[in-house]
């Protein structure tokens, strides 16, 4: 028996819709939210990160999208063993998925002049 390509793809699409329709609306919304990565733009400049306070939920995948405006700053989040150089003119993406609640400090670890010691921020992870 010969099956037309159009009929085959239509049947395949209907089968997929049938599978998807088994999920409730809240389950589907939850699956969509869970698969998304929230991108948080952060600017690094002497002597600050903007924003310097970031919130995330346990199990949420976030991407910190850094832009250095004036200098090669460093990003160090010791509790997550993350360290990156933030090069001017490039967007540096740092992806993480916190697995426990808490308040975690991040800091610039490339000396950028007087005021460098105050270049830090906090990652607040909620349950």
JSON list of C-alpha atoms in Angstrom, two decimals:
[
{"chain": "A", "resi": 1, "resn": "UNK", "atom": "CA", "xyz": [0.00, 0.00, 0.00]},
{"chain": "A", "resi": 2, "resn": "UNK", "atom": "CA", "xyz": [1.41, 3.37, -1.03]},
{"chain": "A", "resi": 3, "resn": "UNK", "atom": "CA", "xyz": [0.91, 6.23, 1.43]},
{"chain": "A", "resi": 4, "resn": "UNK", "atom": "CA", "xyz": [1.26, 9.78, 0.20]},
{"chain": "A", "resi": 5, "resn": "UNK", "atom": "CA", "xyz": [3.88, 11.92, 1.86]},
{"chain": "A", "resi": 6, "resn": "UNK", "atom": "CA", "xyz": [1.27, 14.51, 2.81]},
{"chain": "A", "resi": 7, "resn": "UNK", "atom": "CA", "xyz": [-0.96, 11.93, 4.49]},
{"chain": "A", "resi": 8, "resn": "UNK", "atom": "CA", "xyz": [2.04, 10.50, 6.35]},
{"chain": "A", "resi": 9, "resn": "UNK", "atom": "CA", "xyz": [3.14, 13.87, 7.76]},
{"chain": "A", "resi": 10, "resn": "UNK", "atom": "CA", "xyz": [-0.43, 14.84, 8.62]},
{"chain": "A", "resi": 11, "resn": "UNK", "atom": "CA", "xyz": [-0.86, 11.56, 10.51]},
{"chain": "A", "resi": 12, "resn": "UNK", "atom": "CA", "xyz": [2.45, 12.06, 12.28]},
{"chain": "A", "resi": 13, "resn": "UNK", "atom": "CA", "xyz": [1.44, 15.59, 13.31]},
{"chain": "A", "resi": 14, "resn": "UNK", "atom": "CA", "xyz": [-1.92, 14.35, 14.59]},
{"chain": "A", "resi": 15, "resn": "UNK", "atom": "CA", "xyz": [-0.18, 11.62, 16.57]},
{"chain": "A", "resi": 16, "resn": "UNK", "atom": "CA", "xyz": [2.09, 14.20, 18.15]},
{"chain": "A", "resi": 17, "resn": "UNK", "atom": "CA", "xyz": [-0.88, 16.41, 19.00]},
{"chain": "A", "resi": 18, "resn": "UNK", "atom": "CA", "xyz": [-2.61, 13.42, 20.53]},
{"chain": "A", "resi": 19, "resn": "UNK", "atom": "CA", "xyz": [0.38, 12.76, 22.78]},
{"chain": "A", "resi": 20, "resn": "UNK", "atom": "CA", "xyz": [0.61, 16.41, 23.77]},
{"chain": "A", "resi": 21, "resn": "UNK", "atom": "CA", "xyz": [-3.08, 16.58, 24.56]},
{"chain": "A", "resi": 22, "resn": "UNK", "atom": "CA", "xyz": [-2.61, 13.96, 27.28]},
{"chain": "A", "resi": 23, "resn": "UNK", "atom": "CA", "xyz": [-0.80, 16.59, 29.36]},
{"chain": "A", "resi": 24, "resn": "UNK", "atom": "CA", "xyz": [-2.92, 19.00, 31.35]},
{"chain": "A", "resi": 25, "resn": "UNK", "atom": "CA", "xyz": [-2.50, 22.72, 30.74]},
{"chain": "A", "resi": 26, "resn": "UNK", "atom": "CA", "xyz": [-0.60, 23.17, 34.01]},
{"chain": "A", "resi": 27, "resn": "UNK", "atom": "CA", "xyz": [1.72, 20.24, 33.22]},
{"chain": "A", "resi": 28, "resn": "UNK", "atom": "CA", "xyz": [2.44, 21.68, 29.78]},
{"chain": "A", "resi": 29, "resn": "UNK", "atom": "CA", "xyz": [3.11, 25.15, 31.22]},
{"chain": "A", "resi": 30, "resn": "UNK", "atom": "CA", "xyz": [5.39, 23.63, 33.85]},
{"chain": "A", "resi": 31, "resn": "UNK", "atom": "CA", "xyz": [7.32, 21.67, 31.20]},
{"chain": "A", "resi": 32, "resn": "UNK", "atom": "CA", "xyz": [7.76, 24.81, 29.08]},
{"chain": "A", "resi": 33, "resn": "UNK", "atom": "CA", "xyz": [8.97, 26.88, 32.03]},
{"chain": "A", "resi": 34, "resn": "UNK", "atom": "CA", "xyz": [11.32, 24.13, 33.13]},
{"chain": "A", "resi": 35, "resn": "UNK", "atom": "CA", "xyz": [12.97, 23.89, 29.71]},
{"chain": "A", "resi": 36, "resn": "UNK", "atom": "CA", "xyz": [13.59, 27.64, 29.38]},
{"chain": "A", "resi": 37, "resn": "UNK", "atom": "CA", "xyz": [16.74, 29.36, 30.50]},
{"chain": "A", "resi": 38, "resn": "UNK", "atom": "CA", "xyz": [16.31, 32.80, 31.98]},
{"chain": "A", "resi": 39, "resn": "UNK", "atom": "CA", "xyz": [18.92, 35.22, 30.68]},
{"chain": "A", "resi": 40, "resn": "UNK", "atom": "CA", "xyz": [20.08, 37.95, 33.06]},
{"chain": "A", "resi": 41, "resn": "UNK", "atom": "CA", "xyz": [22.14, 40.73, 31.45]},
{"chain": "A", "resi": 42, "resn": "UNK", "atom": "CA", "xyz": [24.89, 42.10, 33.72]},
{"chain": "A", "resi": 43, "resn": "UNK", "atom": "CA", "xyz": [27.21, 45.02, 33.02]},
{"chain": "A", "resi": 44, "resn": "UNK", "atom": "CA", "xyz": [30.68, 45.01, 34.57]},
{"chain": "A", "resi": 45, "resn": "UNK", "atom": "CA", "xyz": [32.47, 48.33, 34.93]},
{"chain": "A", "resi": 46, "resn": "UNK", "atom": "CA", "xyz": [34.84, 49.94, 37.39]},
{"chain": "A", "resi": 47, "resn": "UNK", "atom": "CA", "xyz": [33.85, 49.22, 40.23]},
{"chain": "A", "resi": 48, "resn": "UNK", "atom": "CA", "xyz": [30.51, 47.50, 40.02]},
{"chain": "A", "resi": 49, "resn": "UNK", "atom": "CA", "xyz": [28.30, 44.81, 38.58]},
{"chain": "A", "resi": 50, "resn": "UNK", "atom": "CA", "xyz": [24.88, 46.06, 37.48]},
{"chain": "A", "resi": 51, "resn": "UNK", "atom": "CA", "xyz": [22.71, 44.55, 38.77]},
{"chain": "A", "resi": 52, "resn": "UNK", "atom": "CA", "xyz": [24.71, 43.42, 41.75]},
{"chain": "A", "resi": 53, "resn": "UNK", "atom": "CA", "xyz": [21.89, 41.34, 43.23]},
{"chain": "A", "resi": 54, "resn": "UNK", "atom": "CA", "xyz": [20.42, 38.39, 41.33]},
{"chain": "A", "resi": 55, "resn": "UNK", "atom": "CA", "xyz": [17.60, 36.07, 42.37]},
{"chain": "A", "resi": 56, "resn": "UNK", "atom": "CA", "xyz": [17.04, 32.52, 41.17]},
{"chain": "A", "resi": 57, "resn": "UNK", "atom": "CA", "xyz": [15.11, 29.46, 42.28]},
{"chain": "A", "resi": 58, "resn": "UNK", "atom": "CA", "xyz": [16.59, 26.09, 43.16]},
{"chain": "A", "resi": 59, "resn": "UNK", "atom": "CA", "xyz": [16.68, 24.00, 39.97]},
{"chain": "A", "resi": 60, "resn": "UNK", "atom": "CA", "xyz": [16.19, 26.99, 37.65]},
{"chain": "A", "resi": 61, "resn": "UNK", "atom": "CA", "xyz": [18.73, 27.27, 34.85]},
{"chain": "A", "resi": 62, "resn": "UNK", "atom": "CA", "xyz": [19.92, 30.84, 34.46]},
{"chain": "A", "resi": 63, "resn": "UNK", "atom": "CA", "xyz": [22.36, 32.41, 32.05]},
{"chain": "A", "resi": 64, "resn": "UNK", "atom": "CA", "xyz": [24.34, 35.40, 33.27]},
{"chain": "A", "resi": 65, "resn": "UNK", "atom": "CA", "xyz": [25.13, 37.45, 30.14]},
{"chain": "A", "resi": 66, "resn": "UNK", "atom": "CA", "xyz": [28.08, 39.67, 31.06]},
{"chain": "A", "resi": 67, "resn": "UNK", "atom": "CA", "xyz": [29.24, 42.74, 29.15]},
{"chain": "A", "resi": 68, "resn": "UNK", "atom": "CA", "xyz": [32.44, 44.42, 30.33]},
{"chain": "A", "resi": 69, "resn": "UNK", "atom": "CA", "xyz": [32.34, 48.11, 29.52]},
{"chain": "A", "resi": 70, "resn": "UNK", "atom": "CA", "xyz": [35.85, 49.34, 30.30]},
{"chain": "A", "resi": 71, "resn": "UNK", "atom": "CA", "xyz": [38.33, 46.68, 31.38]},
{"chain": "A", "resi": 72, "resn": "UNK", "atom": "CA", "xyz": [38.88, 42.93, 31.45]},
{"chain": "A", "resi": 73, "resn": "UNK", "atom": "CA", "xyz": [37.09, 42.23, 34.69]},
{"chain": "A", "resi": 74, "resn": "UNK", "atom": "CA", "xyz": [36.85, 38.85, 36.33]},
{"chain": "A", "resi": 75, "resn": "UNK", "atom": "CA", "xyz": [33.75, 37.00, 37.50]},
{"chain": "A", "resi": 76, "resn": "UNK", "atom": "CA", "xyz": [34.26, 34.57, 40.34]},
{"chain": "A", "resi": 77, "resn": "UNK", "atom": "CA", "xyz": [31.45, 32.66, 42.06]},
{"chain": "A", "resi": 78, "resn": "UNK", "atom": "CA", "xyz": [33.49, 30.45, 44.40]},
{"chain": "A", "resi": 79, "resn": "UNK", "atom": "CA", "xyz": [30.61, 28.40, 45.84]},
{"chain": "A", "resi": 80, "resn": "UNK", "atom": "CA", "xyz": [29.82, 27.15, 42.31]},
{"chain": "A", "resi": 81, "resn": "UNK", "atom": "CA", "xyz": [33.45, 26.84, 41.16]},
{"chain": "A", "resi": 82, "resn": "UNK", "atom": "CA", "xyz": [32.77, 29.34, 38.36]},
{"chain": "A", "resi": 83, "resn": "UNK", "atom": "CA", "xyz": [35.38, 31.77, 37.10]},
{"chain": "A", "resi": 84, "resn": "UNK", "atom": "CA", "xyz": [35.47, 33.75, 33.83]},
{"chain": "A", "resi": 85, "resn": "UNK", "atom": "CA", "xyz": [37.32, 36.68, 32.31]},
{"chain": "A", "resi": 86, "resn": "UNK", "atom": "CA", "xyz": [34.92, 39.37, 31.10]},
{"chain": "A", "resi": 87, "resn": "UNK", "atom": "CA", "xyz": [36.48, 40.87, 28.00]},
{"chain": "A", "resi": 88, "resn": "UNK", "atom": "CA", "xyz": [35.27, 44.25, 26.70]},
{"chain": "A", "resi": 89, "resn": "UNK", "atom": "CA", "xyz": [33.37, 44.02, 23.43]},
{"chain": "A", "resi": 90, "resn": "UNK", "atom": "CA", "xyz": [32.23, 40.44, 24.02]},
{"chain": "A", "resi": 91, "resn": "UNK", "atom": "CA", "xyz": [29.16, 39.03, 25.71]},
{"chain": "A", "resi": 92, "resn": "UNK", "atom": "CA", "xyz": [30.30, 36.28, 28.06]},
{"chain": "A", "resi": 93, "resn": "UNK", "atom": "CA", "xyz": [27.53, 33.82, 29.00]},
{"chain": "A", "resi": 94, "resn": "UNK", "atom": "CA", "xyz": [27.77, 31.88, 32.25]},
{"chain": "A", "resi": 95, "resn": "UNK", "atom": "CA", "xyz": [25.12, 29.20, 32.70]},
{"chain": "A", "resi": 96, "resn": "UNK", "atom": "CA", "xyz": [24.30, 27.75, 36.09]},
{"chain": "A", "resi": 97, "resn": "UNK", "atom": "CA", "xyz": [21.59, 25.77, 37.80]},
{"chain": "A", "resi": 98, "resn": "UNK", "atom": "CA", "xyz": [21.64, 26.26, 41.59]},
{"chain": "A", "resi": 99, "resn": "UNK", "atom": "CA", "xyz": [20.84, 23.10, 43.53]},
{"chain": "A", "resi": 100, "resn": "UNK", "atom": "CA", "xyz": [20.45, 24.51, 47.04]},
{"chain": "A", "resi": 101, "resn": "UNK", "atom": "CA", "xyz": [19.04, 27.69, 48.56]},
{"chain": "A", "resi": 102, "resn": "UNK", "atom": "CA", "xyz": [21.33, 30.32, 50.00]},
{"chain": "A", "resi": 103, "resn": "UNK", "atom": "CA", "xyz": [23.08, 33.62, 49.46]},
{"chain": "A", "resi": 104, "resn": "UNK", "atom": "CA", "xyz": [26.25, 33.34, 47.40]},
{"chain": "A", "resi": 105, "resn": "UNK", "atom": "CA", "xyz": [28.76, 36.14, 46.82]},
{"chain": "A", "resi": 106, "resn": "UNK", "atom": "CA", "xyz": [30.38, 36.79, 43.46]},
{"chain": "A", "resi": 107, "resn": "UNK", "atom": "CA", "xyz": [33.24, 39.18, 42.85]},
{"chain": "A", "resi": 108, "resn": "UNK", "atom": "CA", "xyz": [35.66, 40.66, 40.35]},
{"chain": "A", "resi": 109, "resn": "UNK", "atom": "CA", "xyz": [39.02, 38.94, 40.69]},
{"chain": "A", "resi": 110, "resn": "UNK", "atom": "CA", "xyz": [40.98, 41.03, 38.16]},
{"chain": "A", "resi": 111, "resn": "UNK", "atom": "CA", "xyz": [42.40, 44.08, 39.92]},
{"chain": "A", "resi": 112, "resn": "UNK", "atom": "CA", "xyz": [40.81, 47.10, 38.27]},
{"chain": "A", "resi": 113, "resn": "UNK", "atom": "CA", "xyz": [42.07, 49.96, 40.47]},
{"chain": "A", "resi": 114, "resn": "UNK", "atom": "CA", "xyz": [41.08, 51.73, 43.67]},
{"chain": "A", "resi": 115, "resn": "UNK", "atom": "CA", "xyz": [37.57, 50.59, 44.50]},
{"chain": "A", "resi": 116, "resn": "UNK", "atom": "CA", "xyz": [38.15, 47.07, 43.15]},
{"chain": "A", "resi": 117, "resn": "UNK", "atom": "CA", "xyz": [37.62, 45.50, 46.58]},
{"chain": "A", "resi": 118, "resn": "UNK", "atom": "CA", "xyz": [33.97, 46.63, 46.51]},
{"chain": "A", "resi": 119, "resn": "UNK", "atom": "CA", "xyz": [33.21, 45.10, 43.11]},
{"chain": "A", "resi": 120, "resn": "UNK", "atom": "CA", "xyz": [30.99, 42.24, 44.19]},
{"chain": "A", "resi": 121, "resn": "UNK", "atom": "CA", "xyz": [27.42, 41.06, 44.19]},
{"chain": "A", "resi": 122, "resn": "UNK", "atom": "CA", "xyz": [25.06, 38.45, 45.57]},
{"chain": "A", "resi": 123, "resn": "UNK", "atom": "CA", "xyz": [23.18, 35.53, 44.09]},
{"chain": "A", "resi": 124, "resn": "UNK", "atom": "CA", "xyz": [20.08, 34.81, 46.17]},
{"chain": "A", "resi": 125, "resn": "UNK", "atom": "CA", "xyz": [18.77, 31.29, 45.54]},
{"chain": "A", "resi": 126, "resn": "UNK", "atom": "CA", "xyz": [15.27, 30.62, 46.87]},
{"chain": "A", "resi": 127, "resn": "UNK", "atom": "CA", "xyz": [13.70, 27.23, 47.51]}
]
